[in-house]
Short mmCIF file of C-alpha atoms in Angstrom, two decimals:
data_model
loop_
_atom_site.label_atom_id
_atom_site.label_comp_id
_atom_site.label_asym_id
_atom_site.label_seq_id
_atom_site.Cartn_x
_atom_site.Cartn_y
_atom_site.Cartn_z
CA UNK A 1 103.16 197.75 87.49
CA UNK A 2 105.07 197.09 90.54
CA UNK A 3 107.98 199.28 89.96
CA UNK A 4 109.61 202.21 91.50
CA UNK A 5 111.53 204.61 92.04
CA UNK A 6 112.21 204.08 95.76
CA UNK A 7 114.63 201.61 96.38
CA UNK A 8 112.62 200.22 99.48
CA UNK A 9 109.69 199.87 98.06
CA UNK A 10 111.71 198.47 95.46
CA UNK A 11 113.06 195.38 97.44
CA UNK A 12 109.27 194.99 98.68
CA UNK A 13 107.71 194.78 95.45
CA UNK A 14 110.13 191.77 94.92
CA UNK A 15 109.05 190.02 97.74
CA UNK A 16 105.43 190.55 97.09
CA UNK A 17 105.39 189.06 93.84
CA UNK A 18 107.26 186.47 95.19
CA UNK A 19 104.22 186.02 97.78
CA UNK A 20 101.40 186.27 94.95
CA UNK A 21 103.66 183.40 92.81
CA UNK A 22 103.39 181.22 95.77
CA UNK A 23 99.47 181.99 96.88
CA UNK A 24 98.85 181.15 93.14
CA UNK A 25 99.60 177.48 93.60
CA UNK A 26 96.73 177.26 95.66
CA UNK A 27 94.96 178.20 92.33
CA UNK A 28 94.11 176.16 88.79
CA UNK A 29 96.34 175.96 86.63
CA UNK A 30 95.01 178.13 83.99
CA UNK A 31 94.97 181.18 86.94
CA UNK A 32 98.35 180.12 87.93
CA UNK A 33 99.48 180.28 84.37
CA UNK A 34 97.93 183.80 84.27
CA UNK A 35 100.15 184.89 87.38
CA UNK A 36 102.65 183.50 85.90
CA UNK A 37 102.39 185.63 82.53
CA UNK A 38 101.33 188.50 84.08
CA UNK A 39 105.06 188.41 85.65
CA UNK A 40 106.77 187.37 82.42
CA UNK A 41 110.11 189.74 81.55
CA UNK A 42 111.74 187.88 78.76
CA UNK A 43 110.28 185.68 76.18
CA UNK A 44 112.64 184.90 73.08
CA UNK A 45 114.55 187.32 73.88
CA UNK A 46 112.28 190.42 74.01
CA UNK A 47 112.15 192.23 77.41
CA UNK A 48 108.91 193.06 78.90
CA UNK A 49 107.91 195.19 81.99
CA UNK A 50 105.29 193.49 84.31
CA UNK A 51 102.05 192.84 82.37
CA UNK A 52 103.54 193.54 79.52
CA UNK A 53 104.39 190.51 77.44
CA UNK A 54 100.13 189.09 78.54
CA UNK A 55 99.12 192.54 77.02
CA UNK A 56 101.21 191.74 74.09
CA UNK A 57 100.25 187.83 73.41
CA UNK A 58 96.79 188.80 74.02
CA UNK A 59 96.70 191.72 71.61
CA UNK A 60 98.63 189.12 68.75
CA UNK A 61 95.97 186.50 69.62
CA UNK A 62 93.15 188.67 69.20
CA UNK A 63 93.96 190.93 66.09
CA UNK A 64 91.86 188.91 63.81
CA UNK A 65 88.98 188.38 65.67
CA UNK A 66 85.80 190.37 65.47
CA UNK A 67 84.03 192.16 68.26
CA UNK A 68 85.95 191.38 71.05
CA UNK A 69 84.45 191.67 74.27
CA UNK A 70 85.77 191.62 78.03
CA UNK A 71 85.42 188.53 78.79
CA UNK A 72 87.90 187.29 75.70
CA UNK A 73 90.49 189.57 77.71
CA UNK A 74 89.57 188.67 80.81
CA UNK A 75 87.45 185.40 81.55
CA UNK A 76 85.55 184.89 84.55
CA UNK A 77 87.87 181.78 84.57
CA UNK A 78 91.03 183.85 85.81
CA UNK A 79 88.79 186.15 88.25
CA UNK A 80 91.03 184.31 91.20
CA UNK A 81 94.18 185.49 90.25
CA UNK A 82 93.09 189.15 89.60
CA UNK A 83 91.23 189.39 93.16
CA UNK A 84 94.95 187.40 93.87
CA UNK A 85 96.67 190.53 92.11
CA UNK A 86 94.96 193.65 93.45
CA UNK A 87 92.31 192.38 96.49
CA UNK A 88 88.30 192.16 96.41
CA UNK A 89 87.98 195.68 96.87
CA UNK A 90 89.89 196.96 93.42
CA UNK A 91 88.85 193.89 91.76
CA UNK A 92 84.95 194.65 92.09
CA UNK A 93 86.01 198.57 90.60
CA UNK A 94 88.35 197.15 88.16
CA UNK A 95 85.21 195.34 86.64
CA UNK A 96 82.77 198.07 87.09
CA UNK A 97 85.20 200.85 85.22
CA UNK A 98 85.89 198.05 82.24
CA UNK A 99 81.77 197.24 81.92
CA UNK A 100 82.55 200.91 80.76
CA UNK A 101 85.12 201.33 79.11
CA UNK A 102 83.97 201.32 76.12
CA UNK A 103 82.02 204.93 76.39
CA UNK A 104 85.61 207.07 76.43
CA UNK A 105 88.18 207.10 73.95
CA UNK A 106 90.95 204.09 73.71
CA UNK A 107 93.44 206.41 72.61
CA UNK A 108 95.53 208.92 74.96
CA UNK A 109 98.36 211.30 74.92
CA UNK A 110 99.28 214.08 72.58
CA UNK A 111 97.96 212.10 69.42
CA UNK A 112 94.22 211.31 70.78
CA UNK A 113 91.53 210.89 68.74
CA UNK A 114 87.82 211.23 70.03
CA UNK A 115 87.17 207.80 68.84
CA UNK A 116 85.41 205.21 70.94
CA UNK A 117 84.66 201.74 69.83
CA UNK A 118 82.28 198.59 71.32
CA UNK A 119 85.43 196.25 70.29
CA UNK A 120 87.30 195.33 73.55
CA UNK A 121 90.67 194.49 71.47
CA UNK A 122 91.50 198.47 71.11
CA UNK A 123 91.11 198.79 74.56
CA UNK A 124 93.80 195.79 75.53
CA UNK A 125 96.48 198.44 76.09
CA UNK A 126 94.19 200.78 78.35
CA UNK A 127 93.24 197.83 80.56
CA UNK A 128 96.60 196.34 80.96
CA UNK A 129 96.92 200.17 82.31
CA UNK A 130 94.27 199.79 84.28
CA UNK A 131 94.81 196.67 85.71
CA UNK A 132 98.12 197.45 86.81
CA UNK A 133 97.20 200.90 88.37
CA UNK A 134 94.94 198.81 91.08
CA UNK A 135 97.81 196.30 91.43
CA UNK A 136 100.28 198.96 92.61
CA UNK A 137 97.32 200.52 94.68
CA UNK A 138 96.60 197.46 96.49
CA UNK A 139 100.16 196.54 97.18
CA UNK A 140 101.00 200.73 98.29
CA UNK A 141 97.68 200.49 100.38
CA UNK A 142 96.41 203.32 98.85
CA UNK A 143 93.43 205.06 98.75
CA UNK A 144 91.24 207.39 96.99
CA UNK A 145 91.77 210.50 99.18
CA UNK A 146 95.31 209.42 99.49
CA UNK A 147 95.92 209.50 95.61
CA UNK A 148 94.06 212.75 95.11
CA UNK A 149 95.57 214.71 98.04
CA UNK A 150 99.23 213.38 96.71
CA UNK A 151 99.88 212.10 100.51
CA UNK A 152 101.80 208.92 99.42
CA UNK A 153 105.79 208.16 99.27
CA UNK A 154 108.53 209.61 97.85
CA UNK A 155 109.31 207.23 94.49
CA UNK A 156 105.71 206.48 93.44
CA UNK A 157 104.57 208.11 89.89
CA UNK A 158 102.13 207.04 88.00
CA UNK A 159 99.11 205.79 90.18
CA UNK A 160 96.80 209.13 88.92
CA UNK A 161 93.63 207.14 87.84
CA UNK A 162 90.92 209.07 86.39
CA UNK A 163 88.78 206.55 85.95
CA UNK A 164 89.01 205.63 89.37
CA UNK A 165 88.24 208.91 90.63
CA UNK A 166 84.96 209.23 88.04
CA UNK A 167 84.15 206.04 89.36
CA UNK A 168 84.05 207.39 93.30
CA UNK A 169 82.08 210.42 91.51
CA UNK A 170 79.92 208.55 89.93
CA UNK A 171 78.98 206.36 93.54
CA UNK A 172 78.83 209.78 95.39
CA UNK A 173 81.62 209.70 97.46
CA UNK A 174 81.42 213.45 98.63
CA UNK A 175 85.11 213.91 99.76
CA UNK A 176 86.30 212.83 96.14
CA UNK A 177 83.38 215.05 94.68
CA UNK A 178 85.15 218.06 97.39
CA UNK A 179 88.57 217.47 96.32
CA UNK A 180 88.26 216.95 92.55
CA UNK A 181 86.86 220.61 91.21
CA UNK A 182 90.19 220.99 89.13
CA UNK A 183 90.60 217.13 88.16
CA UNK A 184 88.98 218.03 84.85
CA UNK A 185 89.85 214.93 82.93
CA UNK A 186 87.73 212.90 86.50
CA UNK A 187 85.02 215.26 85.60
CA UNK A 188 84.77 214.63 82.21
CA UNK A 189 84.50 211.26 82.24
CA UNK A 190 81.98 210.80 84.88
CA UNK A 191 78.30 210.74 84.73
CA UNK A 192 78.15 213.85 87.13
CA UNK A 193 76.13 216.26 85.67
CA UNK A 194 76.58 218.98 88.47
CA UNK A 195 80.85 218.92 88.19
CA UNK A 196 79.82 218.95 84.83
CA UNK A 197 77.86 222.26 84.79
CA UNK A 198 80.19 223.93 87.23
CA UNK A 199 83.07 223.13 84.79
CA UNK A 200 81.33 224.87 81.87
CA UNK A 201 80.73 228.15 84.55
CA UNK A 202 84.26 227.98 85.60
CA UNK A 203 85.24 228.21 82.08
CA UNK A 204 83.24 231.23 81.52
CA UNK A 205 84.21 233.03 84.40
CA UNK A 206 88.08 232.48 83.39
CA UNK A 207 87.91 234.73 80.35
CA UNK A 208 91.68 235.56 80.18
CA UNK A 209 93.05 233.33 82.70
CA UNK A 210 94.83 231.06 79.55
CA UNK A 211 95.97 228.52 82.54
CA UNK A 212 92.30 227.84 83.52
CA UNK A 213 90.79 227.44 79.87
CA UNK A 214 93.70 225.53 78.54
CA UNK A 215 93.18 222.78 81.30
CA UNK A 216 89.22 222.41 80.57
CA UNK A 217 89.84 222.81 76.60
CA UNK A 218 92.66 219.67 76.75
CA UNK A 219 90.92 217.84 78.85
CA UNK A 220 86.90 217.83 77.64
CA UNK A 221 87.66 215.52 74.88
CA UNK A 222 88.39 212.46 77.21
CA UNK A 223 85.47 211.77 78.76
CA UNK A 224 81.85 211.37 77.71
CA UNK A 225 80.24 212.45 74.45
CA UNK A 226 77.98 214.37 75.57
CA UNK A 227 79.85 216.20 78.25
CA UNK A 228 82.01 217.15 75.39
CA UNK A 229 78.87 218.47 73.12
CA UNK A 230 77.79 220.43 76.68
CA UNK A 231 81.13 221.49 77.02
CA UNK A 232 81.28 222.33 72.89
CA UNK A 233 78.16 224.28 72.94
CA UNK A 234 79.26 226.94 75.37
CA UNK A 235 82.16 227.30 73.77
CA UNK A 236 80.53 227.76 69.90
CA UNK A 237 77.87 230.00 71.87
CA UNK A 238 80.70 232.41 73.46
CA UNK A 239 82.96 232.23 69.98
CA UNK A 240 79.84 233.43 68.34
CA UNK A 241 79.56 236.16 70.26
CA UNK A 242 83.02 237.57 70.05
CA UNK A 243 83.04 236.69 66.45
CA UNK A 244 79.94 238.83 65.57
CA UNK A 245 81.44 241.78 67.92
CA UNK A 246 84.75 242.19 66.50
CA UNK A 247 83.69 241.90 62.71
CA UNK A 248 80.56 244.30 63.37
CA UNK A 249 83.19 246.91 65.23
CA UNK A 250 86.04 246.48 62.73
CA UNK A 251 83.74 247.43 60.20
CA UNK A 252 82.91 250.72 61.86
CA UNK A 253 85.98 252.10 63.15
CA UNK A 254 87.53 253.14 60.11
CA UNK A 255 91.79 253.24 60.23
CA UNK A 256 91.99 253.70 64.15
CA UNK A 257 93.04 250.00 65.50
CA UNK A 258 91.68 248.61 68.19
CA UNK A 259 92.81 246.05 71.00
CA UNK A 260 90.95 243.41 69.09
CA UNK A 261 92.23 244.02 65.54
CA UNK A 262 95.48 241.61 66.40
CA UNK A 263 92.45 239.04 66.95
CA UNK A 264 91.10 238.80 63.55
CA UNK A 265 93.24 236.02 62.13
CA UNK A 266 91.15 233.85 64.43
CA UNK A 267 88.04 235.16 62.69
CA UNK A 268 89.69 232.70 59.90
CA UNK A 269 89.88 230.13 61.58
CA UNK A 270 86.27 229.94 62.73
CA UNK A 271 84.14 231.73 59.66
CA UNK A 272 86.64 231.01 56.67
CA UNK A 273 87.83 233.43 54.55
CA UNK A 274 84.08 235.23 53.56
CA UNK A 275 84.17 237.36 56.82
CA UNK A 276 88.04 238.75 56.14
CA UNK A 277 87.12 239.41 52.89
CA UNK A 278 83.94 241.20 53.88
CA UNK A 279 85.93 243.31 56.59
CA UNK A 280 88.87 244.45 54.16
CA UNK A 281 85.97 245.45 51.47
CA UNK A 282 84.41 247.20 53.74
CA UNK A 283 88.07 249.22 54.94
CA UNK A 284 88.55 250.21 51.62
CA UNK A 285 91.98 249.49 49.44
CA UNK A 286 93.81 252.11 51.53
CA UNK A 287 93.81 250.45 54.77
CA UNK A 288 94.74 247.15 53.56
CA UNK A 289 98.45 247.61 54.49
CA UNK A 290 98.15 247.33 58.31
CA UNK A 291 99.08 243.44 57.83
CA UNK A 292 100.47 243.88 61.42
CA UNK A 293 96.51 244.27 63.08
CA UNK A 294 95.02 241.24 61.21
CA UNK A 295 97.86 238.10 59.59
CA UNK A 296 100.98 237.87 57.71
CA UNK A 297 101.55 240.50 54.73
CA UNK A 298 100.78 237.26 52.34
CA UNK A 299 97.89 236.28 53.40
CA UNK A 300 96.48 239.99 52.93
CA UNK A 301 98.17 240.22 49.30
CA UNK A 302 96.64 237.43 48.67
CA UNK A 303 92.69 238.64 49.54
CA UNK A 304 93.96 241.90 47.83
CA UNK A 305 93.85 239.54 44.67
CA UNK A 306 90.58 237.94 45.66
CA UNK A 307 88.72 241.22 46.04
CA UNK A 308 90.58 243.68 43.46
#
């Protein structure tokens, strides 16, 4: 939250929170205590980035509570000093995205999980995200468009917002909808059914383009459950296919390989061990050294000890 990488921007940040310090005064104490905290760097002797140290107090306060909701986050009692903090505009989205929050996963990164929970406290840490994403954008002036098309300064990172984007999706804002056909993680989370759709065909049509799949595959567990399950299902439907093909024409073609035959060990990985087994049975014991056209030399010793 309000820092960068530009030196100018920088120096302005300072003086804005400066600004937002003194507006506050004009507010309760409980909202000025909440601008206050918000802005808190060092607190017995632990160093915090903006945000930061409220994220962590809240998350300590509320780790033994059950079934926390948004408001024990954020009460409509400090409303003030978030419009204060990003402007009416990013305020009134900031509320609509965490209404639903709750219907994506709270973890991200390499070690996701596709778990989603109704308890507000594991989604403290994706708020605090949240919240600060808007802050920056209202202080940079920034807008959707701006965002997607990259047009902003040199020495910003960070202000991608996917839920921010779903959100414009979602309200049928048809320049966003336009410009977002490869934001797959936007698309996944949104309630558009159409981007949706033209996703799955897209991932069809990509066969062997690995750039194309890999972005829809690492991105369709993000969003919505059951744009994942639509996503799923054309994926299990396809896999079936080429599963059935390659076993039914490795059991006919005798010793000849074929393009596919490096593809088998995949087979594995989908059926379980049944459908190697039935192929190598089917080949006969004299064929069963071509380890290089199916998976290691061990693994086939080892189904030569299953079946013989």
């Amino acid at each position: 939250m309000l820092n960068f990488y530009n030196q100018e921007l920088q120096t302005r940040a300072k003086e804005y929170i400066e600004k937002i310090k003194n507006d506050s005064k004009k507010l309760d104490k409980e909202n000025q205590k909440f601008i206050e905290d918000i802005f808190l760097t060092k607190k017995n002797e632990t160093y915090y980035s903006y945000g930061g140290y409220l994220g962590s107090a809240l998350t300590q306060e509320l780790e033994t509570k059950k079934d926390v909701k948004f408001n024990d986050i954020f009460p409509k009692s400090i409303y003030p000093a978030l419009k204060l903090l990003m402007g009416e505009k990013f305020f009134k989205i900031f509320i609509e995205i965490s209404k639903n929050i709750t219907n994506y996963p709270f973890s991200s990164g390499c070690n996701r999980r596709m778990v989603r929970s109704k308890n507000y406290f594991n989604y403290i840490n994706p708020l605090f995200n949240l919240l600060g994403n808007f802050v920056n954008l209202y202080f940079l002036n920034i807008d959707i468009i701006t965002i997607i098309k990259r047009e902003y300064e040199k020495g910003v990172y960070g202000i991608d917002n996917p839920y921010y984007i779903a959100y414009e999706i979602d309200n049928g804002n048809q320049k966003v909808i336009d410009l977002t056909y490869n934001n797959m993680k936007a698309i996944f989370i949104s309630n558009n059914k159409e981007l949706v759709e033209l996703t799955g065909k897209l991932l069809l049509a990509a066969k062997l383009q690995e750039g194309v799949r890999q972005q829809i595959c690492e991105n369709m567990d993000g969003g919505l459950q059951e744009n994942f399950e639509y996503m799923f299902k054309i994926i299990y439907d396809e896999g079936r296919k080429i599963v059935d093909y390659l076993v039914q024409n490795e059991l006919k073609r005798g010793d000849s390989p074929t393009k596919y035959s490096e593809l088998l060990h995949g087979i594995k990985r989908i059926e379980g061990i049944d459908y190697l087994v039935q192929i190598l049975q089917a080949l006969g014991k004299e064929t069963l050294d071509r380890a290089a056209y199916y998976w290691e030399e061990m693994i086939l010793k080892n189904l030569c000890l299953v079946i013989y």
